[in-house]
Coordinates of C-alpha atoms and ligand atoms in Angstrom, one line a residue:
M1 CA -0.1 0.1 0.3
I2 CA 3.0 2.4 1.1
K3 CA 5.1 1.2 -1.7
M4 CA 1.6 1.8 -4.0
S5 CA 1.3 5.3 -3.0
K6 CA 5.3 6.5 -3.2
K7 CA 4.9 5.4 -6.9
N8 CA 1.8 7.6 -7.7
E9 CA 3.8 10.3 -5.8
T10 CA 6.5 9.8 -8.4
V11 CA 3.9 9.0 -11.2
K12 CA 2.7 12.7 -10.1
E13 CA 5.9 14.2 -9.8
I14 CA 7.3 13.2 -13.4
F15 CA 4.1 13.4 -15.5
A16 CA 1.9 16.3 -16.6
S17 CA -2.0 15.8 -16.2
C18 CA -2.2 16.4 -19.3
S19 CA -2.4 14.7 -22.8
F20 CA 0.1 14.8 -25.9
S21 CA -3.1 16.1 -28.2
S22 CA -3.7 18.7 -25.9
L23 CA -0.2 20.2 -26.4
G24 CA -1.4 20.6 -30.3
L25 CA 0.5 17.5 -31.4
H26 CA -1.3 15.6 -34.6
S27 CA -3.5 13.0 -33.5
T28 CA -1.8 10.8 -36.2
L29 CA 1.7 12.1 -34.1
C30 CA 0.0 11.2 -30.6
D31 CA -1.2 7.4 -31.9
Q32 CA 2.8 6.7 -32.6
L33 CA 4.2 8.0 -29.3
R34 CA 1.2 5.5 -28.1
E35 CA 1.9 2.4 -30.5
R36 CA 5.6 2.8 -30.8
L37 CA 6.9 4.2 -27.9
G38 CA 4.6 3.5 -25.6
F39 CA 3.9 7.2 -24.2
E40 CA 0.4 7.1 -23.1
A41 CA 0.8 11.0 -21.2
P42 CA 3.6 13.8 -21.7
T43 CA 5.9 14.4 -18.9
K44 CA 6.3 17.4 -17.1
V45 CA 9.1 18.9 -19.1
Q46 CA 7.6 17.5 -22.5
A47 CA 4.4 19.7 -21.3
Q48 CA 6.0 22.8 -21.0
A49 CA 8.3 22.2 -23.6
I50 CA 6.1 21.3 -26.4
P51 CA 3.6 24.0 -26.7
V52 CA 6.3 26.9 -26.7
I53 CA 8.5 25.1 -29.4
L54 CA 5.9 24.7 -31.8
S55 CA 5.2 28.5 -31.2
G56 CA 8.1 28.6 -32.6
R57 CA 10.0 30.4 -30.0
H58 CA 14.1 29.5 -28.9
V59 CA 14.4 27.7 -25.9
L60 CA 17.0 26.8 -23.6
V61 CA 15.4 23.8 -21.2
N62 CA 17.5 22.5 -18.1
A63 CA 16.0 19.5 -16.8
A64 CA 16.5 16.1 -14.3
T65 CA 18.5 13.4 -16.6
G66 CA 15.6 11.0 -17.8
T67 CA 12.8 13.2 -17.7
G68 CA 12.1 12.7 -21.5
K69 CA 14.1 15.8 -23.2
T70 CA 14.4 13.6 -26.0
V71 CA 11.0 13.5 -27.2
A72 CA 10.0 17.2 -26.0
Y73 CA 11.9 18.2 -29.2
L74 CA 11.8 15.8 -31.6
A75 CA 7.7 16.0 -31.6
P76 CA 7.0 19.2 -32.0
I77 CA 9.2 19.4 -34.8
I78 CA 7.7 16.2 -36.4
N79 CA 4.7 18.0 -36.0
H80 CA 5.6 20.8 -38.0
L81 CA 7.0 19.1 -40.6
Q82 CA 3.9 16.8 -41.2
S83 CA 2.0 19.2 -41.6
Y84 CA 3.4 21.7 -44.7
S85 CA 0.9 21.8 -47.1
P86 CA 2.3 20.5 -49.7
R87 CA 4.3 17.9 -47.6
I88 CA 7.6 18.7 -47.8
D89 CA 9.9 17.7 -51.1
R90 CA 11.8 15.1 -51.4
S91 CA 14.2 17.8 -52.9
S92 CA 14.0 20.6 -50.1
G93 CA 16.7 18.8 -48.1
T94 CA 17.5 19.5 -43.9
F95 CA 15.0 21.2 -41.9
A96 CA 16.4 19.8 -38.8
L97 CA 19.8 19.4 -37.5
V98 CA 20.0 17.8 -33.9
L99 CA 23.2 18.0 -32.6
V100 CA 24.7 15.1 -29.7
P101 CA 28.2 15.0 -27.7
T102 CA 28.8 11.3 -28.5
R103 CA 28.2 8.2 -31.5
E104 CA 25.7 6.1 -29.0
L105 CA 23.7 9.1 -28.4
C106 CA 23.4 10.1 -32.0
L107 CA 21.8 6.7 -32.5
Q108 CA 19.7 6.6 -30.0
V109 CA 18.2 10.0 -30.9
Y110 CA 18.2 8.2 -34.6
E111 CA 16.8 5.2 -33.4
I112 CA 13.5 7.2 -31.2
L113 CA 13.1 9.7 -34.4
H114 CA 12.6 6.5 -36.8
K115 CA 10.1 4.9 -34.7
L116 CA 8.2 8.1 -34.3
L117 CA 8.3 9.1 -38.3
H118 CA 7.1 5.3 -39.1
R119 CA 3.6 6.8 -40.8
F120 CA 5.1 9.6 -42.1
H121 CA 7.3 8.5 -45.0
W122 CA 8.2 11.4 -46.4
I123 CA 9.6 13.3 -43.4
V124 CA 13.1 11.0 -44.0
P125 CA 15.4 10.6 -40.9
G126 CA 19.6 9.8 -40.6
Y127 CA 22.3 10.4 -39.1
V128 CA 26.2 11.0 -39.7
M129 CA 28.6 10.4 -37.1
G130 CA 32.6 10.0 -36.4
G131 CA 33.6 6.3 -37.0
E132 CA 30.9 5.9 -40.0
N133 CA 32.4 5.3 -43.7
R134 CA 32.4 8.7 -45.0
S135 CA 31.2 8.2 -48.9
K136 CA 28.5 6.2 -47.3
E137 CA 27.3 9.0 -45.2
K138 CA 27.6 11.4 -48.3
A139 CA 24.9 8.9 -50.0
R140 CA 23.1 9.4 -47.6
L141 CA 22.7 12.8 -47.6
R142 CA 22.2 12.8 -51.0
K143 CA 19.7 9.9 -51.3
G144 CA 18.1 9.6 -47.4
E145 CA 18.0 6.8 -45.0
D146 CA 16.7 3.4 -44.6
F147 CA 15.5 0.7 -46.2
L148 CA 11.7 1.3 -45.1
H149 CA 12.0 4.8 -46.0
L150 CA 14.1 4.0 -49.4
F151 CA 11.0 1.2 -50.2
L152 CA 8.3 3.8 -49.4
F153 CA 10.4 6.6 -51.7
L154 CA 10.9 4.0 -54.2
L155 CA 6.9 3.1 -54.3
A156 CA 6.5 7.3 -55.1
W157 CA 8.8 6.8 -57.8
F158 CA 6.2 4.2 -59.4
D159 CA 3.4 6.5 -58.6
G160 CA 4.8 9.1 -60.4
S161 CA 5.3 11.4 -57.5
G162 CA 8.9 12.1 -57.7
M163 CA 12.5 11.6 -58.0
Y164 CA 14.5 9.0 -56.0
G165 CA 17.4 10.2 -56.7
N166 CA 16.4 13.7 -55.1
V167 CA 15.7 12.3 -51.4
C168 CA 17.0 14.5 -48.5
I169 CA 17.6 13.4 -45.4
S170 CA 14.6 15.8 -43.6
I171 CA 15.6 15.4 -40.0
L172 CA 19.5 14.4 -39.2
V173 CA 21.1 13.8 -36.1
A174 CA 24.8 14.3 -36.0
T175 CA 28.2 14.6 -34.2
P176 CA 29.7 18.4 -34.4
G177 CA 33.1 17.2 -36.2
R178 CA 30.9 14.5 -38.8
L179 CA 28.7 17.3 -39.6
L180 CA 31.1 20.2 -40.4
D181 CA 33.1 17.6 -42.5
H182 CA 30.0 16.9 -44.5
L183 CA 29.0 20.7 -44.1
K184 CA 32.2 21.9 -45.9
H185 CA 33.3 18.7 -48.5
T186 CA 29.7 17.0 -49.3
S187 CA 28.2 19.3 -52.2
S188 CA 25.2 17.2 -52.0
F189 CA 24.4 18.2 -48.7
L190 CA 21.4 20.5 -49.2
H191 CA 20.8 22.9 -46.1
T192 CA 19.1 25.9 -47.3
N193 CA 15.4 24.8 -46.0
L194 CA 17.1 24.0 -42.3
R195 CA 14.6 25.4 -39.8
W196 CA 16.1 24.5 -36.1
I197 CA 19.2 23.6 -34.9
I198 CA 19.1 21.4 -31.4
F199 CA 22.2 21.3 -29.4
D200 CA 21.1 18.0 -27.3
E201 CA 23.5 17.8 -24.4
A202 CA 24.8 20.9 -25.4
D203 CA 27.5 21.6 -22.5
R204 CA 29.3 18.7 -23.4
I205 CA 29.4 19.3 -26.5
L206 CA 31.5 22.3 -25.5
E207 CA 33.5 20.0 -22.6
L208 CA 34.4 18.2 -25.8
G209 CA 36.7 21.0 -27.0
F210 CA 34.1 21.4 -30.3
G211 CA 33.8 25.0 -29.3
K212 CA 35.3 25.9 -32.6
E213 CA 33.1 23.5 -34.7
I214 CA 30.0 25.0 -33.6
E215 CA 30.7 28.3 -34.6
E216 CA 31.8 27.1 -37.8
I217 CA 28.9 25.1 -38.2
L218 CA 26.6 28.4 -36.9
D219 CA 28.3 30.1 -39.5
I220 CA 27.8 28.4 -42.4
L221 CA 24.3 28.0 -41.9
G222 CA 24.0 31.7 -40.9
S223 CA 23.1 30.3 -37.9
R224 CA 24.5 32.7 -35.6
N225 CA 23.0 35.9 -34.0
I226 CA 26.0 38.1 -33.4
G227 CA 29.5 38.6 -34.8
S228 CA 30.4 37.8 -38.9
I229 CA 29.0 35.0 -40.9
G230 CA 31.2 33.2 -42.2
E231 CA 32.1 34.0 -46.0
G232 CA 30.6 31.8 -49.2
N233 CA 27.5 30.6 -47.2
E234 CA 24.0 29.8 -48.2
V235 CA 21.8 31.7 -45.7
S236 CA 18.4 30.9 -46.1
N237 CA 15.5 32.7 -45.8
V238 CA 13.7 30.1 -43.7
K239 CA 13.2 30.9 -39.9
R240 CA 15.5 30.0 -37.5
Q241 CA 14.7 28.5 -34.5
N242 CA 17.4 27.0 -32.5
L243 CA 17.3 24.6 -28.6
L244 CA 19.2 24.0 -25.9
L245 CA 19.1 21.4 -24.0
S246 CA 20.9 19.7 -21.2
A247 CA 20.6 18.6 -17.2
T248 CA 23.7 21.0 -16.2
L249 CA 24.1 24.0 -17.9
N250 CA 27.4 26.1 -17.4
E251 CA 29.5 29.4 -18.6
K252 CA 30.3 27.7 -22.3
V253 CA 26.4 27.3 -22.3
N254 CA 26.0 30.9 -21.7
H255 CA 28.0 31.8 -24.9
L256 CA 26.1 29.3 -27.1
A257 CA 23.1 30.4 -26.2
K258 CA 23.7 34.3 -26.7
I259 CA 25.6 33.5 -30.3
S260 CA 22.6 31.0 -31.1
L261 CA 19.1 31.5 -29.1
E262 CA 16.7 34.6 -29.8
T263 CA 15.0 35.7 -26.6
P264 CA 14.6 32.7 -25.9
V265 CA 12.5 30.4 -23.1
L266 CA 13.6 29.4 -20.3
I267 CA 12.2 25.9 -19.2
G268 CA 13.3 24.7 -15.7
L269 CA 15.7 27.6 -15.1
D270 CA 14.2 29.7 -12.4
E271 CA 14.6 33.6 -12.0
K272 CA 17.4 33.1 -9.2
K273 CA 19.5 31.6 -12.1
L274 CA 19.6 34.3 -13.8
P275 CA 22.1 37.2 -12.6
E276 CA 21.1 40.1 -10.4
D277 CA 22.5 42.6 -13.0
K278 CA 20.8 41.2 -15.5
S279 CA 21.7 44.1 -17.9
H280 CA 25.4 43.5 -18.6
V281 CA 26.5 40.2 -18.8
R282 CA 29.9 38.8 -19.1
F283 CA 30.6 35.6 -20.8
G284 CA 33.3 33.8 -22.7
S285 CA 34.3 32.8 -26.1
L286 CA 33.6 29.1 -26.8
E287 CA 37.1 28.8 -28.4
S288 CA 39.0 31.4 -26.8
D289 CA 39.3 33.0 -23.7
V290 CA 38.5 36.5 -24.6
K291 CA 35.8 38.1 -22.6
E292 CA 33.7 40.7 -23.8
E293 CA 30.3 42.1 -22.4
V294 CA 26.6 41.8 -24.4
E295 CA 23.4 43.0 -23.5
H296 CA 21.7 39.6 -23.7
P297 CA 20.5 39.2 -20.0
S298 CA 17.7 36.4 -20.8
T299 CA 20.1 33.7 -21.5
T300 CA 22.5 34.0 -18.7
M301 CA 22.9 31.6 -15.8
R302 CA 25.1 31.7 -13.3
S303 CA 27.1 28.7 -13.9
T304 CA 29.4 27.6 -10.8
T305 CA 27.8 26.8 -7.5
E306 CA 23.9 26.4 -8.8
D307 CA 21.9 23.1 -7.5
F308 CA 21.8 20.5 -9.7
K309 CA 18.8 18.4 -11.0
L310 CA 18.6 14.7 -9.5
P311 CA 16.0 12.5 -9.5
A312 CA 14.3 12.8 -6.5
Q313 CA 13.9 8.8 -6.2
L314 CA 17.8 8.3 -6.6
V315 CA 19.5 6.9 -3.6
Q316 CA 23.8 8.2 -3.4
R317 CA 25.9 7.1 -1.5
Y318 CA 29.7 7.1 -0.7
V319 CA 32.1 4.2 0.3
K320 CA 35.4 5.2 2.0
V321 CA 38.1 2.3 0.6
P322 CA 42.1 3.1 1.4
C323 CA 43.8 2.6 -2.1
G324 CA 45.2 -0.6 -1.8
S325 CA 41.9 -2.2 -1.1
R326 CA 39.9 -0.9 -4.4
L327 CA 40.4 -3.6 -6.5
A328 CA 39.1 -6.5 -4.0
V329 CA 36.0 -3.8 -2.9
L330 CA 35.0 -3.2 -6.3
L331 CA 34.8 -6.8 -6.8
S332 CA 33.0 -7.9 -3.4
I333 CA 30.7 -5.1 -3.9
L334 CA 29.7 -6.4 -7.0
K335 CA 29.6 -9.9 -6.3
H336 CA 27.0 -9.2 -3.3
L337 CA 25.0 -7.1 -5.8
F338 CA 25.0 -9.9 -8.0
D339 CA 24.0 -12.1 -5.3
T340 CA 21.4 -10.3 -3.6
E341 CA 19.2 -9.0 -7.0
V342 CA 18.8 -11.9 -9.8
S343 CA 17.9 -8.9 -11.8
Q344 CA 20.7 -6.9 -11.5
K345 CA 22.2 -4.0 -14.1
L346 CA 24.5 -2.1 -13.5
V347 CA 27.3 0.5 -14.8
V348 CA 30.6 0.8 -13.4
F349 CA 32.6 4.1 -14.4
F350 CA 36.4 4.6 -14.9
S351 CA 38.3 7.6 -16.0
T352 CA 40.2 5.7 -18.4
C353 CA 40.0 3.4 -21.8
D354 CA 42.7 1.1 -20.3
A355 CA 41.1 0.9 -16.9
V356 CA 37.9 -0.6 -18.6
D357 CA 40.0 -3.0 -20.6
F358 CA 42.2 -4.2 -17.5
H359 CA 38.8 -4.8 -15.2
Y360 CA 37.3 -6.3 -18.2
S361 CA 39.4 -8.6 -18.7
L362 CA 40.1 -9.4 -15.3
L363 CA 36.2 -9.7 -14.1
S364 CA 35.8 -12.1 -17.6
E365 CA 38.7 -14.2 -16.4
F366 CA 39.2 -14.1 -12.8
Q367 CA 38.4 -17.2 -11.0
W368 CA 38.0 -17.4 -6.9
S369 CA 36.4 -19.7 -4.8
P370 CA 36.3 -18.4 -1.5
H371 CA 34.0 -21.4 0.0
S372 CA 37.2 -24.2 -0.8
Q373 CA 40.4 -24.3 0.8
P374 CA 43.1 -22.3 -1.1
D375 CA 45.0 -25.4 -2.0
M376 CA 42.4 -27.1 -3.6
E377 CA 41.4 -26.8 -7.4
L378 CA 37.8 -26.3 -7.1
K379 CA 38.1 -22.5 -8.8
Q380 CA 35.0 -21.2 -10.5
L381 CA 34.5 -16.9 -12.1
F382 CA 34.0 -14.9 -9.5
L383 CA 31.7 -13.4 -10.9
R384 CA 28.9 -14.9 -13.0
C385 CA 27.3 -12.4 -15.0
K386 CA 27.5 -11.1 -18.3
T387 CA 30.0 -8.5 -18.8
F388 CA 30.0 -5.7 -21.2
R389 CA 32.6 -2.5 -22.0
L390 CA 32.4 0.5 -23.5
H391 CA 35.0 3.1 -24.3
G392 CA 36.3 5.6 -27.2
N393 CA 39.2 3.5 -28.3
M394 CA 36.9 0.4 -29.6
K395 CA 35.7 -0.1 -33.1
Q396 CA 33.4 1.6 -33.6
E397 CA 30.9 -1.9 -35.1
D398 CA 31.6 -3.0 -31.3
R399 CA 30.5 0.1 -29.6
R400 CA 27.7 -0.5 -31.6
T401 CA 26.8 -3.9 -30.4
T402 CA 27.5 -3.3 -26.8
F403 CA 25.3 -0.8 -27.1
G404 CA 22.8 -2.8 -28.3
A405 CA 23.2 -6.0 -26.3
F406 CA 23.2 -4.0 -22.8
K407 CA 20.3 -1.6 -23.5
T408 CA 18.1 -5.4 -24.1
E409 CA 20.0 -7.5 -21.2
K410 CA 17.7 -7.7 -18.0
K411 CA 20.9 -8.9 -15.7
A412 CA 24.7 -7.6 -16.6
L413 CA 27.3 -5.3 -16.1
L414 CA 28.9 -2.4 -17.9
L415 CA 32.0 -0.9 -17.9
S416 CA 32.7 2.1 -19.6
T417 CA 34.1 5.3 -19.3
D418 CA 32.1 8.4 -19.7
V419 CA 31.7 7.9 -23.2
A420 CA 27.9 6.5 -21.4
A421 CA 27.6 9.4 -19.4
R422 CA 25.5 11.1 -21.2
G423 CA 21.9 11.4 -22.6
L424 CA 22.4 7.6 -23.2
D425 CA 18.9 5.6 -21.6
F426 CA 20.1 2.0 -21.0
P427 CA 16.7 0.2 -19.5
K428 CA 16.3 -0.6 -15.9
V429 CA 19.8 0.0 -15.1
K430 CA 19.8 -0.4 -11.2
C431 CA 22.6 0.9 -10.2
I432 CA 25.5 2.8 -11.2
I433 CA 29.4 3.1 -9.5
Q434 CA 31.6 5.8 -9.8
Y435 CA 34.9 3.5 -9.4
D436 CA 37.0 6.5 -10.3
S437 CA 35.8 10.1 -9.7
A438 CA 33.8 11.9 -12.5
G439 CA 36.0 15.2 -10.8
E440 CA 33.8 17.4 -12.7
A441 CA 30.2 17.6 -10.7
T442 CA 28.2 17.7 -13.4
E443 CA 29.6 14.9 -14.8
Y444 CA 29.1 12.8 -11.4
V445 CA 25.0 14.1 -12.0
H446 CA 25.0 12.8 -15.8
R447 CA 26.9 9.6 -14.7
V448 CA 24.1 8.8 -11.8
G449 CA 21.4 9.8 -14.2
R450 CA 22.2 6.6 -16.2
T451 CA 19.5 4.9 -13.6
A452 CA 16.6 6.3 -12.0
R453 CA 15.2 7.2 -15.1
L454 CA 11.2 8.3 -15.3
G455 CA 11.0 8.2 -11.6
E456 CA 12.4 4.7 -11.3
R457 CA 14.0 3.8 -8.2
G458 CA 18.2 4.1 -8.5
D459 CA 21.1 3.8 -6.4
S460 CA 24.3 5.4 -6.6
L461 CA 28.0 4.7 -5.2
L462 CA 31.0 7.0 -5.4
F463 CA 34.4 5.3 -3.9
L464 CA 36.5 7.8 -2.4
Q465 CA 39.8 7.3 -1.6
P466 CA 40.8 8.9 2.8
V467 CA 42.3 11.7 1.2
E468 CA 39.6 12.2 -1.1
M469 CA 36.7 13.3 1.2
D470 CA 36.9 16.8 0.6
Y471 CA 34.6 15.7 -2.7
L472 CA 31.3 15.7 -0.8
Q473 CA 32.1 19.0 0.3
D474 CA 32.6 19.9 -3.3
L475 CA 29.6 18.3 -4.5
E476 CA 27.8 19.6 -1.5
K477 CA 28.2 22.9 -3.6
H478 CA 25.7 22.5 -5.8
G479 CA 22.8 20.5 -3.8
V480 CA 24.3 17.0 -3.9
S481 CA 24.5 14.9 -0.4
L482 CA 25.4 11.3 -0.1
T483 CA 25.0 9.4 3.0
E484 CA 27.8 6.6 3.5
Y485 CA 27.7 2.5 2.4
P486 CA 27.8 0.0 5.0
L487 CA 31.0 -1.5 3.5
L488 CA 32.2 -3.6 6.5
K489 CA 28.6 -5.1 6.9
V490 CA 28.7 -6.5 3.2
L491 CA 32.2 -7.8 3.6
D492 CA 31.5 -9.7 7.1
S493 CA 28.5 -11.3 5.4
F494 CA 30.4 -13.4 2.9
S495 CA 32.0 -16.7 4.4
L496 CA 35.5 -17.3 3.3
Y497 CA 36.1 -21.3 3.5
G498 CA 33.5 -22.3 4.7
Q499 CA 32.6 -20.1 7.2
K500 CA 31.8 -16.3 8.0
P501 CA 35.2 -15.0 9.3
R502 CA 35.0 -14.1 13.1
V503 CA 35.4 -10.5 12.5
K504 CA 36.8 -8.4 15.3
K505 CA 35.3 -5.4 16.3
F506 CA 36.3 -2.0 14.6
L507 CA 38.5 -3.8 11.8
T508 CA 39.9 -1.5 9.2
T509 CA 38.5 -2.6 5.6
E510 CA 42.3 -3.0 4.4
S511 CA 42.9 -6.1 7.4
H512 CA 39.5 -7.5 6.9
P513 CA 39.8 -11.5 5.8
W514 CA 37.5 -11.4 3.4
I515 CA 39.5 -8.6 1.5
L516 CA 43.0 -9.7 3.0
S517 CA 42.1 -13.7 0.6
L518 CA 40.5 -11.5 -1.6
Q519 CA 43.2 -9.2 -2.7
N520 CA 45.9 -12.4 -2.5
A521 CA 44.3 -14.1 -4.9
L522 CA 44.2 -11.5 -7.1
E523 CA 47.8 -10.4 -6.8
S524 CA 48.5 -14.4 -7.3
F525 CA 45.9 -14.2 -10.3
I526 CA 48.0 -11.9 -12.6
I527 CA 51.1 -13.5 -11.9
H528 CA 50.6 -16.8 -12.4
E529 CA 47.7 -17.0 -15.1
V530 CA 49.8 -18.9 -17.4
R531 CA 47.0 -19.0 -19.8
L532 CA 46.6 -15.9 -20.2
Q533 CA 50.6 -15.3 -21.2
S534 CA 51.3 -12.2 -19.0
K535 CA 48.4 -10.2 -21.2
M536 CA 46.5 -9.2 -17.3
K537 CA 50.5 -7.9 -16.3
K538 CA 50.3 -5.9 -19.7
L539 CA 46.6 -4.8 -19.5
A540 CA 47.3 -4.1 -15.2
K541 CA 50.4 -2.0 -15.9
D542 CA 49.1 -0.1 -18.9
A543 CA 46.1 0.3 -16.8
F544 CA 48.1 1.6 -13.4
C545 CA 50.2 4.0 -16.3
S546 CA 47.1 5.4 -17.8
W547 CA 45.2 5.8 -14.4
V548 CA 48.2 7.7 -12.6
R549 CA 48.3 10.3 -15.6
A550 CA 44.2 10.7 -15.5
Y551 CA 44.6 11.3 -12.1
T552 CA 47.3 14.4 -12.4
A553 CA 44.5 15.8 -15.2
H554 CA 42.2 17.2 -12.6
R555 CA 41.5 21.1 -13.1
G556 CA 40.5 23.9 -11.0
E557 CA 39.3 23.2 -7.9
L558 CA 39.8 19.9 -7.8
K559 CA 43.6 19.6 -8.0
R560 CA 43.3 20.1 -4.5
I561 CA 41.6 17.3 -3.9
F562 CA 42.9 14.6 -6.2
T563 CA 46.3 14.7 -5.1
L564 CA 49.1 12.5 -6.7
K565 CA 51.4 13.6 -4.5
K566 CA 48.8 12.2 -1.3
L567 CA 48.8 8.8 -2.6
H568 CA 51.3 5.8 -2.5
L569 CA 52.4 4.3 -6.3
G570 CA 52.5 1.2 -4.6
H571 CA 49.0 1.5 -3.1
V572 CA 47.4 2.2 -6.3
A573 CA 49.5 0.0 -7.8
K574 CA 47.8 -2.8 -5.6
S575 CA 44.5 -1.7 -7.0
F576 CA 45.5 -3.1 -10.5
A577 CA 46.6 -6.2 -8.5
L578 CA 50.2 -5.8 -8.9
K579 CA 52.2 -6.0 -6.4
E580 CA 54.9 -3.8 -7.4
Q581 CA 54.4 -0.4 -8.7
P582 CA 55.4 -0.4 -12.5
S583 CA 57.9 2.2 -13.9
L584 CA 56.4 5.6 -14.7
V585 CA 59.3 6.1 -17.3
G586 CA 58.9 3.0 -19.2
K587 CA 58.0 2.6 -22.8
S588 CA 54.3 2.4 -22.3
F589 CA 54.0 5.2 -20.2
Q590 CA 55.9 7.2 -22.9
K591 CA 54.2 5.7 -25.7
Q592 CA 51.0 6.8 -23.9
S593 CA 52.2 9.9 -23.4
K594 CA 53.0 10.7 -27.3
K595 CA 49.4 8.9 -28.0
R596 CA 48.1 11.8 -26.1
K597 CA 50.0 14.4 -27.4
R598 CA 49.2 13.8 -31.4
D599 CA 45.6 13.1 -30.4
Q600 CA 45.7 16.7 -29.1
R601 CA 47.3 17.4 -32.2
Q602 CA 44.8 16.0 -34.3
K603 CA 42.1 18.1 -32.7
G604 CA 43.7 21.2 -32.2
Q605 CA 43.6 21.4 -28.6
S606 CA 45.1 23.7 -26.8
G607 CA 44.2 25.6 -24.0
K608 CA 41.4 26.6 -21.2
W609 CA 38.4 25.2 -23.0
K610 CA 39.5 21.9 -24.7
F611 CA 38.9 18.7 -23.2
P612 CA 40.6 17.3 -20.2
S613 CA 44.0 15.8 -21.2
K614 CA 43.0 12.9 -19.2
T615 CA 44.9 10.1 -21.1
N616 CA 42.6 7.9 -23.0
A617 CA 40.1 9.1 -20.9
K618 CA 37.3 8.6 -23.8
Ligands
LIG1 N1 5.9 10.8 -21.8 C1 6.7 9.3 -21.2 N2 6.1 8.5 -21.3 C2 6.5 7.3 -20.9 N3 8.2 7.3 -21.0 C3 8.8 8.3 -21.3 C4 7.9 9.8 -22.0 N4 9.2 10.2 -22.4 C5 10.2 10.0 -22.3 N5 10.0 8.7 -21.9 C6 11.4 8.0 -21.4 O1 12.1 8.1 -20.5 C7 13.4 7.6 -20.5 C8 13.7 9.2 -21.1 O2 14.2 9.5 -21.8 P1 14.8 10.8 -22.0 O3 16.5 10.1 -22.4 O4 14.3 11.4 -23.3 O5 15.4 11.5 -21.0 P2 16.5 12.8 -20.9 O6 15.6 13.8 -20.2 O7 16.8 13.2 -22.4 O8 17.8 12.4 -20.1 P3 19.2 12.6 -20.0 O9 19.1 14.1 -19.4 O10 19.8 11.5 -19.5 O11 19.3 12.8 -21.7 C9 13.4 6.7 -22.2 O12 13.4 5.7 -21.7 C10 11.8 7.3 -22.8 O13 11.5 6.1 -23.7

């Protein structure tokens, strides 16, 4: 009964008490929302945003993770496009551009779009993103997207209503780099009728160092409010409507808002977030650090110490773990969670690709049976669950497979870098573990936002070392408060060699018999695993080196909290199951340094607005 009323309360908090059709959406689109996506009623953010976007105003949306922002912008755009009379022509080119920070988010938005357009076959969805074949994309931009649409267009060809060869993508989802590439080099990419530009996860696009690309894109498309418009651009007469969305907004979004939005409506941003002196606002350029004064009060929010919007039903905890026991504690907590919950689905975030690879291989191979005596050979896989990994150094095909597979699994573990932190909607994720801290509070918010979506319950757990405890205060400043995870209670619940260890009161984590035995088993696994022929040792060493570099890359105030000098590198090595600290001047470390510099050069990165120089942190 209590459970029921709690659920009702959450439903009330998330959903609006109106229908999609009452917001002004066409009945066929409402049917699509219900039949294809299972959406009966709009969420609150959808109820607020849809009528405003339908009215043609520019909009800045700031709403918690998992509250339905995607459909909040897709539905009104589709509504407009389906209503055009005569129907939009296949040679009219692209009408809407959705810019997203990652490839997975690109695919996700495209999939939703695809479902919503099922009955509007003359509106063609499409995507372009890094990692895909450029020439195939060029063809898609010219001809349009998938087989269903192809089939319908061929039908149209046969009924004499149009030219298949001229079909273009009407709504295009893209990552910024690849979009800019096509804008510059794909002559058949027609955008003279472009009406909408949407920045989904706007702050992340800028954090990733795409500021310059975004300014260039706006210039080429002639969609910039202030400043010059680039030479030789096709500037259309179509009235533009731009939308910016994220659960977290920052200074850089201020600037993007100013150059791309005209007297926008703010959704989810209260007056408190506007500066007191509303007449003159300072902000920085997307690409340079130059400050300029511009009068444009309604698009600015105070950034650094605002409260973030987190799902109310999310239970946030931290666990304080000494460095040398981190790995054993992580494995113990994972075991506990998978043993106690049949349909457990969780995501663990790491700071680097190498760390993901190491932990993935370890969890896939590590055998240990705490029930049999150490000298007996009755070993079994320590963690019995499907494990996936996701990071930016993986092949695009593997990223796509993982993304699809983890979505459909009921019981599974995903090890990931921040590539999965933004916007991804994996159904039924129950818990998020931040094994390596995200650093920036915004990223903390987006990582935990992969659970507790749309009113569902969810847990999050942040690993902190004793020397990092001040980070909790940093999160507090943004209204994020965490309670402590009962680690010792969980460790006490394991039985070792057939019996529960007799645990003395006030025992520390690192001297707990369970942790000592597990740590021993992990270290011997790394050294003695003959079958894997030193693969594990290499993975551990590489992960150690990347981790150290990532740790030193924290910026600003966070540098004070995450200071390498405060750590014992021997203990850090233990957290990769290494008995000894690998050399930081060895080949692998130098190779990584070179790779990082090369990556930065390729991206033209330098200066303050760039992506943090975390090695391998994609
Ligand atoms: N009106 C609705 N009715 C039922 N489910 C919905 C509705 N709107 C969205 N959802 C579902 O809610 C989940 C979250 O939606 P979405 O991914 O758009 O959230 P978001 O606010 O963009 O999150 P994030 O900030 O993490 O990107 C998705 O699974 C989506 O299918």
